[in-house]
mmCIF file of C-alpha atoms in Angstrom:
data_model
loop_
_atom_site.group_PDB
_atom_site.id
_atom_site.type_symbol
_atom_site.label_atom_id
_atom_site.label_comp_id
_atom_site.label_asym_id
_atom_site.label_seq_id
_atom_site.Cartn_x
_atom_site.Cartn_y
_atom_site.Cartn_z
ATOM 1 C CA MET A 79 -0.144 -0.130 0.195
ATOM 2 C CA ASP A 80 1.535 3.255 -0.442
ATOM 3 C CA LYS A 81 2.283 5.898 1.991
ATOM 4 C CA LYS A 82 -0.540 8.322 2.396
ATOM 5 C CA GLN A 83 0.869 11.947 2.046
ATOM 6 C CA ASN A 84 -0.294 15.553 1.820
ATOM 7 C CA TYR A 85 1.474 19.023 1.516
ATOM 8 C CA PHE A 86 3.489 18.706 5.032
ATOM 9 C CA SER A 87 4.532 14.629 4.589
ATOM 10 C CA ALA A 88 7.920 15.816 3.221
ATOM 11 C CA LYS A 89 8.659 18.335 6.347
ATOM 12 C CA MET A 90 7.562 15.709 8.673
ATOM 13 C CA ALA A 91 9.420 12.751 7.445
ATOM 14 C CA SER A 92 12.735 15.454 8.496
ATOM 15 C CA LYS A 93 11.811 15.592 11.747
ATOM 16 C CA SER A 94 12.769 13.039 15.027
ATOM 17 C CA THR A 95 10.012 11.021 16.372
ATOM 18 C CA ASP A 96 10.300 12.993 19.286
ATOM 19 C CA ASP A 97 9.057 15.963 17.604
ATOM 20 C CA LEU A 98 6.469 14.390 15.779
ATOM 21 C CA GLU A 99 4.797 13.456 18.861
ATOM 22 C CA ALA A 100 5.241 16.602 20.233
ATOM 23 C CA ILE A 101 2.944 17.791 17.209
ATOM 24 C CA ILE A 102 0.410 15.491 17.491
ATOM 25 C CA ALA A 103 0.013 16.089 21.308
ATOM 26 C CA ASN A 104 0.033 19.715 21.317
ATOM 27 C CA LYS A 105 -2.552 19.820 18.222
ATOM 28 C CA LYS A 106 -4.153 22.606 19.256
ATOM 29 C CA GLN A 107 -1.060 24.915 18.004
ATOM 30 C CA TYR A 108 -1.195 23.435 14.400
ATOM 31 C CA GLN A 109 -2.700 22.990 11.342
ATOM 32 C CA GLN A 110 -4.794 19.658 10.654
ATOM 33 C CA ASP A 111 -2.954 18.758 7.812
ATOM 34 C CA ALA A 112 0.347 19.359 9.388
ATOM 35 C CA ILE A 113 -0.740 16.741 12.468
ATOM 36 C CA GLN A 114 -2.156 14.502 10.206
ATOM 37 C CA ALA A 115 0.943 14.609 8.443
ATOM 38 C CA ALA A 116 2.706 13.702 11.823
ATOM 39 C CA ILE A 117 0.150 10.603 12.209
ATOM 40 C CA TRP A 118 1.084 8.964 8.977
ATOM 41 C CA GLU A 119 4.625 9.469 9.392
ATOM 42 C CA LEU A 120 4.647 8.085 12.796
ATOM 43 C CA GLU A 121 2.382 4.983 11.530
ATOM 44 C CA SER A 122 5.185 4.541 8.944
ATOM 45 C CA ARG A 123 7.592 4.029 11.678
ATOM 46 C CA GLY A 124 5.829 1.735 13.444
ATOM 47 C CA SER A 125 5.525 3.613 16.741
ATOM 48 C CA VAL A 126 2.958 2.837 19.240
ATOM 49 C CA LEU A 127 0.025 5.159 19.423
ATOM 50 C CA THR A 128 -3.328 5.195 21.232
ATOM 51 C CA ARG A 129 -6.866 5.770 20.171
ATOM 52 C CA GLN A 130 -8.141 9.414 20.802
ATOM 53 C CA SER A 131 -10.241 12.122 19.380
ATOM 54 C CA ILE A 132 -8.299 14.232 16.978
ATOM 55 C CA PRO A 133 -9.253 15.709 13.065
ATOM 56 C CA VAL A 134 -9.893 12.807 10.957
ATOM 57 C CA ASP A 135 -8.651 12.090 7.356
ATOM 58 C CA LYS A 136 -11.349 13.291 4.801
ATOM 59 C CA THR A 137 -10.300 11.048 2.613
ATOM 60 C CA SER A 138 -9.917 7.630 4.829
ATOM 61 C CA ASN A 139 -13.222 6.245 7.148
ATOM 62 C CA LYS A 140 -10.589 4.911 9.647
ATOM 63 C CA GLU A 141 -10.422 6.841 13.173
ATOM 64 C CA SER A 142 -6.766 8.631 13.625
ATOM 65 C CA LEU A 143 -4.446 8.034 16.124
ATOM 66 C CA ILE A 144 -2.437 10.332 17.994
ATOM 67 C CA ALA A 145 0.388 9.736 20.806
ATOM 68 C CA SER A 146 -0.476 9.202 24.147
ATOM 69 C CA SER A 147 2.811 10.699 25.903
ATOM 70 C CA SER A 148 3.003 14.844 26.309
ATOM 71 C CA LYS A 149 6.054 16.341 24.804
ATOM 72 C CA SER A 150 7.516 19.732 24.694
ATOM 73 C CA PRO A 151 5.521 21.723 21.832
ATOM 74 C CA VAL A 152 8.650 23.227 20.599
ATOM 75 C CA ASP A 153 9.326 23.211 16.685
ATOM 76 C CA SER A 154 12.358 24.691 15.526
ATOM 77 C CA ASN A 155 11.329 24.689 12.086
ATOM 78 C CA ALA A 156 7.739 26.345 12.518
ATOM 79 C CA PRO A 157 7.822 30.292 13.278
ATOM 80 C CA GLU A 158 5.557 31.945 15.379
ATOM 81 C CA LEU A 159 3.137 34.337 13.810
ATOM 82 C CA TYR A 160 0.062 36.407 14.764
ATOM 83 C CA PRO A 161 -2.813 34.369 13.164
ATOM 84 C CA LYS A 162 -5.130 35.510 10.432
ATOM 85 C CA TRP A 163 -8.054 35.906 12.607
ATOM 86 C CA SER A 164 -6.243 38.630 15.084
ATOM 87 C CA ILE A 165 -4.906 40.465 12.530
ATOM 88 C CA TRP A 166 -8.362 40.879 10.663
ATOM 89 C CA VAL A 167 -10.264 41.748 14.116
ATOM 90 C CA ILE A 168 -7.615 44.244 14.669
ATOM 91 C CA SER A 169 -8.136 46.053 11.722
ATOM 92 C CA ALA A 170 -11.514 45.826 11.347
ATOM 93 C CA LEU A 171 -12.383 47.202 14.703
ATOM 94 C CA PHE A 172 -9.617 49.455 15.093
ATOM 95 C CA ASN A 173 -7.295 50.412 12.153
ATOM 96 C CA PRO A 174 -5.421 48.864 9.727
ATOM 97 C CA VAL A 175 -2.659 50.151 10.775
ATOM 98 C CA ALA A 176 -2.406 47.775 13.741
ATOM 99 C CA GLY A 177 -3.286 44.602 11.643
ATOM 100 C CA GLY A 178 -0.711 46.218 8.896
ATOM 101 C CA VAL A 179 2.321 46.350 11.459
ATOM 102 C CA MET A 180 1.337 42.839 12.864
ATOM 103 C CA MET A 181 1.575 41.397 9.323
ATOM 104 C CA ALA A 182 4.670 43.051 8.532
ATOM 105 C CA MET A 183 6.069 41.622 11.878
ATOM 106 C CA ASN A 184 5.021 38.259 10.541
ATOM 107 C CA MET A 185 6.869 39.056 7.304
ATOM 108 C CA ARG A 186 10.084 39.346 9.130
ATOM 109 C CA ARG A 187 9.679 36.478 11.196
ATOM 110 C CA ILE A 188 9.346 34.131 8.163
ATOM 111 C CA GLY A 189 12.674 36.256 6.438
ATOM 112 C CA LYS A 190 10.288 37.540 3.975
ATOM 113 C CA LYS A 191 12.310 41.142 3.713
ATOM 114 C CA ASN A 192 10.611 42.334 0.435
ATOM 115 C CA ALA A 193 7.125 41.489 1.796
ATOM 116 C CA PHE A 194 7.953 43.314 5.072
ATOM 117 C CA LEU A 195 8.586 46.788 3.169
ATOM 118 C CA VAL A 196 5.476 46.326 1.180
ATOM 119 C CA LEU A 197 3.462 45.636 4.123
ATOM 120 C CA LEU A 198 5.184 48.749 6.111
ATOM 121 C CA SER A 199 4.567 50.914 2.461
ATOM 122 C CA PHE A 200 0.727 49.226 1.861
ATOM 123 C CA THR A 201 0.303 50.461 5.947
ATOM 124 C CA VAL A 202 1.102 54.125 5.360
ATOM 125 C CA SER A 203 -0.680 54.235 1.771
ATOM 126 C CA TYR A 204 -3.935 53.259 3.212
ATOM 127 C CA THR A 205 -3.677 55.124 6.266
ATOM 128 C CA LEU A 206 -3.475 58.312 4.563
ATOM 129 C CA LEU A 207 -5.562 57.251 2.193
ATOM 130 C CA MET A 208 -8.193 56.672 4.621
ATOM 131 C CA PHE A 209 -7.413 60.531 6.255
ATOM 132 C CA VAL A 210 -8.545 62.240 2.750
ATOM 133 C CA ILE A 211 -11.631 60.234 1.703
ATOM 134 C CA THR A 212 -12.923 60.633 5.757
ATOM 135 C CA ASN A 213 -11.929 64.554 5.514
ATOM 136 C CA SER A 214 -12.998 65.245 1.664
ATOM 137 C CA VAL A 215 -16.411 63.195 1.591
ATOM 138 C CA PHE A 216 -19.504 64.976 2.502
ATOM 139 C CA GLY A 217 -22.987 63.493 3.591
ATOM 140 C CA ILE A 218 -22.037 60.534 4.696
ATOM 141 C CA ASN A 219 -21.760 59.268 8.498
ATOM 142 C CA SER A 220 -17.779 59.492 9.146
ATOM 143 C CA ARG A 221 -17.969 57.054 11.497
ATOM 144 C CA SER A 222 -19.774 54.548 9.394
ATOM 145 C CA LEU A 223 -17.179 55.379 6.719
ATOM 146 C CA ILE A 224 -14.126 54.235 8.694
ATOM 147 C CA TYR A 225 -15.409 51.312 9.740
ATOM 148 C CA PHE A 226 -16.399 50.419 5.905
ATOM 149 C CA LEU A 227 -12.675 51.623 5.349
ATOM 150 C CA ASN A 228 -11.126 49.742 8.221
ATOM 151 C CA PHE A 229 -13.361 45.982 6.947
ATOM 152 C CA ILE A 230 -11.649 47.108 3.270
ATOM 153 C CA GLY A 231 -8.056 47.294 5.026
ATOM 154 C CA ALA A 232 -8.779 44.273 7.197
ATOM 155 C CA VAL A 233 -9.922 41.986 3.967
ATOM 156 C CA VAL A 234 -7.130 42.926 1.996
ATOM 157 C CA LEU A 235 -4.489 42.176 4.941
ATOM 158 C CA SER A 236 -5.864 39.021 6.035
ATOM 159 C CA GLU A 237 -7.014 37.634 2.880
ATOM 160 C CA GLY A 238 -4.862 39.692 0.131
ATOM 161 C CA PHE A 239 -1.312 39.628 1.977
ATOM 162 C CA TRP A 240 -1.790 36.545 3.762
ATOM 163 C CA ASN A 241 -2.712 34.265 1.412
ATOM 164 C CA LYS A 242 -0.060 35.631 -1.027
ATOM 165 C CA TYR A 243 2.794 35.492 1.138
ATOM 166 C CA ILE A 244 1.800 32.940 4.370
ATOM 167 C CA GLY A 245 -0.938 30.676 2.232
ATOM 168 C CA GLU A 246 -2.880 28.602 4.347
ATOM 169 C CA LYS A 247 -0.827 25.602 4.215
ATOM 170 C CA GLU A 248 2.386 27.388 5.831
ATOM 171 C CA GLU A 249 2.968 25.495 8.994
ATOM 172 C CA TYR A 250 3.268 28.254 12.210
ATOM 173 C CA LYS A 251 2.560 28.511 15.855
ATOM 174 C CA SER A 252 0.135 31.348 17.069
ATOM 175 C CA ARG A 253 1.850 33.891 18.550
ATOM 176 C CA SER A 254 -0.047 35.856 21.434
ATOM 177 C CA THR A 255 -1.898 38.579 20.662
ATOM 178 C CA LEU A 256 -2.413 40.306 24.306
ATOM 179 C CA VAL A 257 0.205 43.172 23.752
ATOM 180 C CA PRO A 258 -0.729 43.974 20.255
ATOM 181 C CA PHE A 259 -4.357 44.460 21.392
ATOM 182 C CA ALA A 260 -3.346 45.799 24.669
ATOM 183 C CA VAL A 261 -1.765 48.959 23.190
ATOM 184 C CA THR A 262 -4.372 49.268 20.294
ATOM 185 C CA ILE A 263 -6.835 49.543 22.900
ATOM 186 C CA GLY A 264 -4.515 51.782 24.784
ATOM 187 C CA ILE A 265 -4.247 54.098 22.057
ATOM 188 C CA THR A 266 -7.150 54.299 20.774
ATOM 189 C CA ILE A 267 -8.585 55.307 24.793
ATOM 190 C CA LEU A 268 -6.047 58.458 24.637
ATOM 191 C CA MET A 269 -6.763 59.509 21.223
ATOM 192 C CA LEU A 270 -10.620 59.403 22.377
ATOM 193 C CA TRP A 271 -10.154 61.469 25.726
ATOM 194 C CA ALA A 272 -7.744 63.627 23.829
ATOM 195 C CA MET A 273 -10.630 64.515 21.162
ATOM 196 C CA PHE A 274 -13.264 65.167 24.072
ATOM 197 C CA SER A 275 -10.693 67.084 26.027
ATOM 198 C CA ALA A 276 -10.036 69.365 23.048
ATOM 199 C CA VAL A 277 -14.157 70.006 22.887
ATOM 200 C CA THR A 278 -14.670 70.691 26.581
#
């Protein structure tokens, strides 16, 4: 019988058994296809596995298996990136500047310097464009217009740039979003306070 494979199979074949077991034991930090490839690789090596509830391969009716022991989740080959959902949320609710900075930091972490510069250029240009539009268009509620432009920026970052430079099949570990959200919320509060202070 031919060995089952997917996009991550070649990468998993180069990992040690301990690394594969660590990926499977910490499945919440990895994509489903990466987990499945790790399972297939362990099975091909004859590792002893136990039955547990994990994502099942859509091409098979057999229940998937995972390693029973708990290992360290560290994978030296997988970069820590801000997840796609966080970039969309922070861009749509607050400002595409924050999402653009997060995406640019992702680009730097995966070594794509050209994409890093492209993201920074887009972020600055789109921010200036938003400023010009919101200050030149009349007859439209400015708050609604800002949210609409935020939504457009969020889609461009999370769907356009993410799919082009990272892709859905890139293996990565989720980086904590606490700091960027806290900083963005803090800056937003300060800006609102400054606006109300100027009015009063």
